[in-house]
mmCIF file of C-alpha atoms in Angstrom:
data_model
loop_
_atom_site.group_PDB
_atom_site.id
_atom_site.type_symbol
_atom_site.label_atom_id
_atom_site.label_comp_id
_atom_site.label_asym_id
_atom_site.label_seq_id
_atom_site.Cartn_x
_atom_site.Cartn_y
_atom_site.Cartn_z
ATOM 1 C CA MET H 1 0.036 -0.195 -0.232
ATOM 2 C CA LYS H 2 0.868 3.659 -0.555
ATOM 3 C CA ILE H 3 1.442 5.465 1.621
ATOM 4 C CA ALA H 4 1.696 9.145 1.947
ATOM 5 C CA ILE H 5 3.483 11.098 5.570
ATOM 6 C CA ILE H 6 2.374 14.616 5.923
ATOM 7 C CA GLY H 7 4.935 16.134 9.140
ATOM 8 C CA ALA H 8 7.726 14.711 9.659
ATOM 9 C CA GLY H 9 7.717 15.962 14.087
ATOM 10 C CA THR H 10 7.739 12.944 16.123
ATOM 11 C CA ILE H 11 4.102 11.057 15.934
ATOM 12 C CA GLY H 12 4.872 12.203 11.921
ATOM 13 C CA LEU H 13 8.969 9.342 12.316
ATOM 14 C CA SER H 14 6.765 7.431 14.484
ATOM 15 C CA TRP H 15 3.998 6.152 12.180
ATOM 16 C CA ALA H 16 6.283 6.319 9.127
ATOM 17 C CA THR H 17 8.607 3.470 11.317
ATOM 18 C CA LEU H 18 5.379 1.325 11.455
ATOM 19 C CA PHE H 19 4.255 1.343 7.531
ATOM 20 C CA LEU H 20 7.217 0.323 7.184
ATOM 21 C CA SER H 21 7.770 -1.978 8.812
ATOM 22 C CA LYS H 22 3.759 -3.762 7.408
ATOM 23 C CA GLY H 23 5.981 -3.534 3.870
ATOM 24 C CA HIS H 24 4.911 -0.186 2.892
ATOM 25 C CA THR H 25 5.423 1.756 0.703
ATOM 26 C CA VAL H 26 6.117 5.656 2.066
ATOM 27 C CA THR H 27 6.252 8.695 1.906
ATOM 28 C CA VAL H 28 7.337 11.889 4.007
ATOM 29 C CA SER H 29 7.059 15.037 2.300
ATOM 30 C CA ASP H 30 8.000 18.031 5.124
ATOM 31 C CA PRO H 31 9.771 21.437 5.684
ATOM 32 C CA ARG H 32 11.783 21.152 7.369
ATOM 33 C CA PRO H 33 16.202 20.989 6.465
ATOM 34 C CA ASP H 34 17.178 17.821 8.034
ATOM 35 C CA LEU H 35 14.407 15.355 6.202
ATOM 36 C CA ALA H 36 17.003 12.594 5.133
ATOM 37 C CA GLN H 37 18.922 12.813 8.032
ATOM 38 C CA VAL H 38 15.211 12.053 10.256
ATOM 39 C CA VAL H 39 13.101 9.733 7.849
ATOM 40 C CA PRO H 40 13.321 5.788 9.262
ATOM 41 C CA ARG H 41 15.994 4.138 6.380
ATOM 42 C CA GLY H 42 13.488 3.118 3.567
ATOM 43 C CA ALA H 43 10.862 5.918 3.248
ATOM 44 C CA LEU H 44 11.350 7.715 0.087
ATOM 45 C CA LEU H 45 11.013 11.693 -0.125
ATOM 46 C CA ALA H 46 9.386 14.749 -1.658
ATOM 47 C CA GLU H 47 8.767 18.295 -0.904
ATOM 48 C CA PRO H 48 5.655 19.397 -2.070
ATOM 49 C CA VAL H 49 2.799 18.373 -0.137
ATOM 50 C CA GLU H 50 0.608 17.376 -3.879
ATOM 51 C CA GLN H 51 3.249 15.443 -4.846
ATOM 52 C CA ALA H 52 3.665 13.195 -1.965
ATOM 53 C CA VAL H 53 -0.462 12.301 -1.217
ATOM 54 C CA ALA H 54 -0.311 11.943 -5.963
ATOM 55 C CA GLU H 55 -0.573 8.432 -5.693
ATOM 56 C CA ALA H 56 -0.946 7.886 -1.839
ATOM 57 C CA GLU H 57 -4.384 5.084 -1.008
ATOM 58 C CA VAL H 58 -4.101 6.382 2.596
ATOM 59 C CA VAL H 59 -2.881 10.182 3.428
ATOM 60 C CA GLN H 60 -1.634 10.377 7.529
ATOM 61 C CA GLU H 61 -1.758 14.240 8.519
ATOM 62 C CA ASN H 62 1.533 15.265 11.397
ATOM 63 C CA GLY H 63 1.110 18.529 10.491
ATOM 64 C CA PRO H 64 1.375 21.081 13.947
ATOM 65 C CA GLU H 65 -2.221 22.304 15.572
ATOM 66 C CA ARG H 66 -3.663 24.598 13.369
ATOM 67 C CA ILE H 67 -7.149 25.231 12.567
ATOM 68 C CA GLU H 68 -6.157 27.151 9.416
ATOM 69 C CA PHE H 69 -3.616 25.471 8.370
ATOM 70 C CA LYS H 70 -4.811 22.002 8.963
ATOM 71 C CA GLN H 71 -8.088 23.626 6.951
ATOM 72 C CA ASP H 72 -5.568 24.839 3.671
ATOM 73 C CA LEU H 73 -3.947 21.454 4.271
ATOM 74 C CA PHE H 74 -6.206 19.389 3.862
ATOM 75 C CA ALA H 75 -8.103 21.592 0.573
ATOM 76 C CA ALA H 76 -4.383 20.623 -1.124
ATOM 77 C CA ILE H 77 -4.314 17.188 0.183
ATOM 78 C CA GLU H 78 -7.387 16.638 -1.374
ATOM 79 C CA LYS H 79 -7.231 18.334 -4.432
ATOM 80 C CA ALA H 80 -3.789 16.515 -4.750
ATOM 81 C CA ALA H 81 -4.620 13.037 -3.579
ATOM 82 C CA PRO H 82 -6.553 10.379 -5.263
ATOM 83 C CA SER H 83 -10.450 10.650 -5.327
ATOM 84 C CA ASP H 84 -10.398 7.386 -3.123
ATOM 85 C CA ALA H 85 -7.728 8.086 -0.748
ATOM 86 C CA LEU H 86 -7.921 7.754 2.819
ATOM 87 C CA ILE H 87 -7.238 10.803 4.328
ATOM 88 C CA LEU H 88 -6.943 11.027 8.497
ATOM 89 C CA SER H 89 -5.452 13.272 10.474
ATOM 90 C CA SER H 90 -3.003 12.837 13.549
ATOM 91 C CA THR H 91 -4.265 16.227 15.487
ATOM 92 C CA SER H 92 -4.090 15.623 19.228
ATOM 93 C CA GLY H 93 -7.332 17.464 20.012
ATOM 94 C CA LEU H 94 -8.971 19.350 16.392
ATOM 95 C CA VAL H 95 -12.241 17.696 15.649
ATOM 96 C CA ALA H 96 -12.802 16.425 11.753
ATOM 97 C CA SER H 97 -15.788 19.200 10.275
ATOM 98 C CA ALA H 98 -13.303 22.151 11.642
ATOM 99 C CA MET H 99 -10.551 20.440 10.286
ATOM 100 C CA SER H 100 -12.079 19.830 6.838
ATOM 101 C CA GLU H 101 -13.986 23.180 6.298
ATOM 102 C CA LYS H 102 -12.627 24.093 2.484
ATOM 103 C CA MET H 103 -12.057 20.535 2.014
ATOM 104 C CA ALA H 104 -14.814 19.791 -1.380
ATOM 105 C CA GLU H 105 -15.784 17.444 0.195
ATOM 106 C CA PRO H 106 -15.414 17.260 4.238
ATOM 107 C CA GLY H 107 -16.985 13.423 4.905
ATOM 108 C CA ARG H 108 -13.371 12.221 2.996
ATOM 109 C CA LEU H 109 -11.350 13.552 6.735
ATOM 110 C CA ILE H 110 -11.684 11.561 8.951
ATOM 111 C CA VAL H 111 -9.146 12.660 13.058
ATOM 112 C CA GLY H 112 -7.176 8.427 13.414
ATOM 113 C CA HIS H 113 -5.444 10.082 16.380
ATOM 114 C CA PRO H 114 -3.221 7.975 18.048
ATOM 115 C CA PHE H 115 -1.016 7.923 20.945
ATOM 116 C CA ASN H 116 2.319 8.352 21.454
ATOM 117 C CA PRO H 117 4.265 6.763 20.404
ATOM 118 C CA PRO H 118 2.349 5.305 17.394
ATOM 119 C CA HIS H 119 5.087 2.243 17.086
ATOM 120 C CA ILE H 120 4.431 1.253 19.878
ATOM 121 C CA LEU H 121 0.852 1.662 21.594
ATOM 122 C CA PRO H 122 -2.313 0.292 20.114
ATOM 123 C CA LEU H 123 -4.496 2.772 20.764
ATOM 124 C CA VAL H 124 -6.157 5.118 16.989
ATOM 125 C CA GLU H 125 -9.064 7.344 18.332
ATOM 126 C CA LEU H 126 -11.310 7.041 15.044
ATOM 127 C CA VAL H 127 -12.815 10.224 15.475
ATOM 128 C CA PRO H 128 -14.882 11.018 12.195
ATOM 129 C CA SER H 129 -17.151 14.509 11.340
ATOM 130 C CA PRO H 130 -21.278 13.787 10.863
ATOM 131 C CA ALA H 131 -20.496 14.429 7.335
ATOM 132 C CA THR H 132 -18.803 11.092 7.131
ATOM 133 C CA PRO H 133 -19.795 8.568 5.707
ATOM 134 C CA ASP H 134 -19.623 4.909 7.289
ATOM 135 C CA ALA H 135 -18.603 2.812 5.008
ATOM 136 C CA LEU H 136 -15.377 5.858 5.112
ATOM 137 C CA VAL H 137 -15.120 4.240 8.861
ATOM 138 C CA ARG H 138 -14.913 1.115 8.357
ATOM 139 C CA ARG H 139 -11.893 1.799 5.746
ATOM 140 C CA ALA H 140 -10.711 3.815 8.427
ATOM 141 C CA ARG H 141 -10.978 1.009 11.179
ATOM 142 C CA GLU H 142 -9.990 -1.804 8.666
ATOM 143 C CA PHE H 143 -6.181 0.041 8.249
ATOM 144 C CA TYR H 144 -5.415 0.936 11.220
ATOM 145 C CA ARG H 145 -6.248 -3.373 12.235
ATOM 146 C CA SER H 146 -4.265 -4.200 9.252
ATOM 147 C CA LEU H 147 -1.523 -2.812 11.119
ATOM 148 C CA GLY H 148 -2.613 -4.537 14.455
ATOM 149 C CA LYS H 149 -3.597 -1.405 16.110
ATOM 150 C CA VAL H 150 -6.607 -0.739 17.735
ATOM 151 C CA PRO H 151 -9.309 1.606 16.506
ATOM 152 C CA VAL H 152 -12.004 2.767 18.925
ATOM 153 C CA LEU H 153 -14.939 4.998 17.527
ATOM 154 C CA VAL H 154 -15.720 8.171 19.082
ATOM 155 C CA HIS H 155 -19.061 8.747 18.410
ATOM 156 C CA LYS H 156 -19.374 12.612 18.557
ATOM 157 C CA GLU H 157 -17.039 15.192 18.535
ATOM 158 C CA VAL H 158 -16.206 16.989 21.306
ATOM 159 C CA ASP H 159 -12.665 18.288 21.612
ATOM 160 C CA GLY H 160 -9.163 16.443 23.270
ATOM 161 C CA PHE H 161 -11.482 12.958 21.974
ATOM 162 C CA VAL H 162 -11.343 10.323 25.009
ATOM 163 C CA ALA H 163 -7.422 9.880 26.193
ATOM 164 C CA ASN H 164 -6.212 12.645 26.127
ATOM 165 C CA ARG H 165 -8.909 14.159 28.021
ATOM 166 C CA LEU H 166 -8.973 11.513 30.847
ATOM 167 C CA GLN H 167 -5.028 11.919 30.851
ATOM 168 C CA HIS H 168 -5.650 15.865 31.402
ATOM 169 C CA VAL H 169 -6.979 15.513 34.550
ATOM 170 C CA LEU H 170 -5.226 13.317 35.930
ATOM 171 C CA PHE H 171 -2.551 14.910 35.204
ATOM 172 C CA ARG H 172 -4.477 17.657 36.626
ATOM 173 C CA GLU H 173 -4.828 15.904 39.786
ATOM 174 C CA CYS H 174 -0.921 14.765 40.311
ATOM 175 C CA VAL H 175 0.061 18.709 39.615
ATOM 176 C CA SER H 176 -1.860 19.264 42.880
ATOM 177 C CA LEU H 177 -1.044 16.846 44.970
ATOM 178 C CA VAL H 178 2.532 17.790 44.100
ATOM 179 C CA GLU H 179 2.233 21.113 44.881
ATOM 180 C CA GLN H 180 0.604 20.716 48.282
ATOM 181 C CA GLY H 181 3.158 18.672 49.908
ATOM 182 C CA VAL H 182 1.682 15.659 49.943
ATOM 183 C CA VAL H 183 3.664 13.221 48.018
ATOM 184 C CA SER H 184 6.978 14.050 45.651
ATOM 185 C CA VAL H 185 7.650 14.456 41.729
ATOM 186 C CA ALA H 186 8.399 10.310 42.027
ATOM 187 C CA GLU H 187 6.348 8.915 44.418
ATOM 188 C CA LEU H 188 3.349 10.131 42.753
ATOM 189 C CA ASP H 189 5.268 8.038 39.370
ATOM 190 C CA GLU H 190 5.829 5.079 41.641
ATOM 191 C CA ILE H 191 1.675 5.426 43.152
ATOM 192 C CA VAL H 192 0.376 4.889 40.359
ATOM 193 C CA THR H 193 2.117 3.396 38.031
ATOM 194 C CA ASN H 194 1.794 0.694 41.146
ATOM 195 C CA SER H 195 -1.580 0.622 41.618
ATOM 196 C CA VAL H 196 -3.939 2.436 38.989
ATOM 197 C CA GLY H 197 -1.644 1.845 36.128
ATOM 198 C CA VAL H 198 -1.137 -2.112 36.386
ATOM 199 C CA ARG H 199 -4.481 -2.402 36.880
ATOM 200 C CA TRP H 200 -5.601 0.615 34.009
ATOM 201 C CA ALA H 201 -3.506 -1.747 32.083
ATOM 202 C CA THR H 202 -5.692 -4.686 32.042
ATOM 203 C CA VAL H 203 -9.105 -3.920 32.760
ATOM 204 C CA GLY H 204 -10.846 -0.537 32.028
ATOM 205 C CA PRO H 205 -11.870 1.882 35.190
ATOM 206 C CA PHE H 206 -15.304 0.202 34.530
ATOM 207 C CA GLN H 207 -14.751 -3.405 34.309
ATOM 208 C CA ALA H 208 -12.368 -2.672 37.037
ATOM 209 C CA PHE H 209 -15.041 -1.148 39.625
ATOM 210 C CA HIS H 210 -17.154 -4.131 38.537
ATOM 211 C CA LEU H 211 -14.944 -6.748 39.102
ATOM 212 C CA GLY H 212 -14.318 -5.276 41.989
ATOM 213 C CA GLY H 213 -17.685 -4.715 42.862
ATOM 214 C CA GLY H 214 -18.038 -8.644 43.878
ATOM 215 C CA PRO H 215 -20.685 -11.144 42.117
ATOM 216 C CA GLY H 216 -23.092 -7.769 42.877
ATOM 217 C CA GLY H 217 -20.582 -6.334 39.728
ATOM 218 C CA LEU H 218 -20.738 -2.321 39.172
ATOM 219 C CA ARG H 219 -24.076 -2.246 40.759
ATOM 220 C CA HIS H 220 -22.989 -3.476 44.578
ATOM 221 C CA MET H 221 -20.375 -0.822 44.222
ATOM 222 C CA MET H 222 -22.007 2.775 42.981
ATOM 223 C CA ALA H 223 -24.485 1.215 45.642
ATOM 224 C CA HIS H 224 -22.076 1.273 48.040
ATOM 225 C CA LEU H 225 -19.790 3.480 47.355
ATOM 226 C CA MET H 226 -20.194 5.502 45.007
ATOM 227 C CA THR H 227 -23.901 7.555 46.494
ATOM 228 C CA ASP H 228 -22.627 10.996 44.682
ATOM 229 C CA ILE H 229 -23.813 9.320 41.617
ATOM 230 C CA GLU H 230 -27.647 10.098 40.441
ATOM 231 C CA PRO H 231 -29.712 6.415 40.676
ATOM 232 C CA GLU H 232 -30.963 6.882 36.869
ATOM 233 C CA THR H 233 -26.777 7.267 35.857
ATOM 234 C CA ALA H 234 -25.704 4.544 37.538
ATOM 235 C CA ALA H 235 -27.887 2.091 36.537
ATOM 236 C CA ARG H 236 -27.503 2.194 32.928
ATOM 237 C CA LEU H 237 -23.783 2.598 33.719
ATOM 238 C CA ALA H 238 -24.607 -0.599 35.960
ATOM 239 C CA GLU H 239 -26.915 -2.449 33.381
ATOM 240 C CA ALA H 240 -24.522 -1.424 29.939
ATOM 241 C CA ALA H 241 -21.638 -3.454 32.532
ATOM 242 C CA GLU H 242 -23.428 -5.611 33.062
ATOM 243 C CA ARG H 243 -24.364 -6.574 29.112
ATOM 244 C CA GLU H 244 -20.215 -6.338 28.387
ATOM 245 C CA TYR H 245 -18.945 -8.113 31.589
ATOM 246 C CA PRO H 246 -21.347 -10.934 32.334
ATOM 247 C CA LEU H 247 -22.029 -11.874 36.048
ATOM 248 C CA GLU H 248 -22.573 -15.098 35.520
ATOM 249 C CA ASN H 249 -18.434 -15.170 33.965
ATOM 250 C CA TYR H 250 -17.178 -13.056 37.171
ATOM 251 C CA GLU H 251 -14.793 -15.600 38.732
ATOM 252 C CA GLN H 252 -13.377 -16.046 34.610
ATOM 253 C CA LEU H 253 -12.921 -12.554 34.680
ATOM 254 C CA CYS H 254 -11.271 -12.164 38.166
ATOM 255 C CA GLU H 255 -9.847 -14.977 36.944
ATOM 256 C CA MET H 256 -8.077 -13.133 33.747
ATOM 257 C CA ARG H 257 -7.742 -10.325 35.542
ATOM 258 C CA ASP H 258 -5.398 -11.792 38.299
ATOM 259 C CA ARG H 259 -2.963 -12.844 36.090
ATOM 260 C CA LEU H 260 -3.144 -9.606 33.673
ATOM 261 C CA GLN H 261 -1.396 -7.638 36.158
ATOM 262 C CA SER H 262 0.636 -10.669 37.983
ATOM 263 C CA ALA H 263 2.279 -10.596 33.912
ATOM 264 C CA ILE H 264 2.751 -6.676 34.685
ATOM 265 C CA ILE H 265 3.896 -6.767 37.668
ATOM 266 C CA GLU H 266 6.444 -9.735 37.130
ATOM 267 C CA LEU H 267 7.852 -8.297 33.502
ATOM 268 C CA LYS H 268 8.058 -4.676 35.783
ATOM 269 C CA GLY H 269 10.017 -6.380 39.045
ATOM 270 C CA GLY H 270 12.533 -7.752 35.721
ATOM 271 C CA VAL H 271 12.340 -4.638 33.714
ATOM 272 C CA ASN H 272 13.667 -2.653 36.035
#
């Protein structure tokens, strides 16, 4: 597959490494003067964006996070790229409907936001605009799956998407605790990497509390320890958790969680 990478910063170069490792033909475009020195071996270079995308089947954009710049860039990409090329953006917070305002077919643009570094971490947040056809979203999802990624559809455009919003809230609390003198920077990192870090690497927040609630699941946990959550909301969340993680499989789910978490702890000890 012919893939064009627009923007060769940290994210773009990481994508290039992954695409090349999967056997794709990769062309990189960036105005930086040291481009030839920083791209991975095997990547092709193209100075103008139009040349880079002319024969591309997929375009992965990684340019500066400036909305006006993005709008002009995607208008140029759309004109120069084949009409059936996937046009994807690695933006960490801008929404497709805003970035595509100058495109003739705004629905062609889909956010494919990776978690850094893309050649290591599996997540890609797929965030289409309301104008994006479902078939195009499916193509983007299959493309990322073919790379070994875990593409997760974000159903509504929201600034910052999901992972970064969660990360931002947690980091604000980290800063607050350190600034209050509760813990040091290193102590806080040690707390996270030996508690929620291990937990969330194996089960997400909802599944963690669902299993932590015992045979009664998330419903039991919220009724006893999360009484600040509105009863209607708690009921909806409990039903969703019970649907995704059936309580009749409670023991098997706990066994899987324990096995995975023990493996991570053992690996951490070996690395340290």
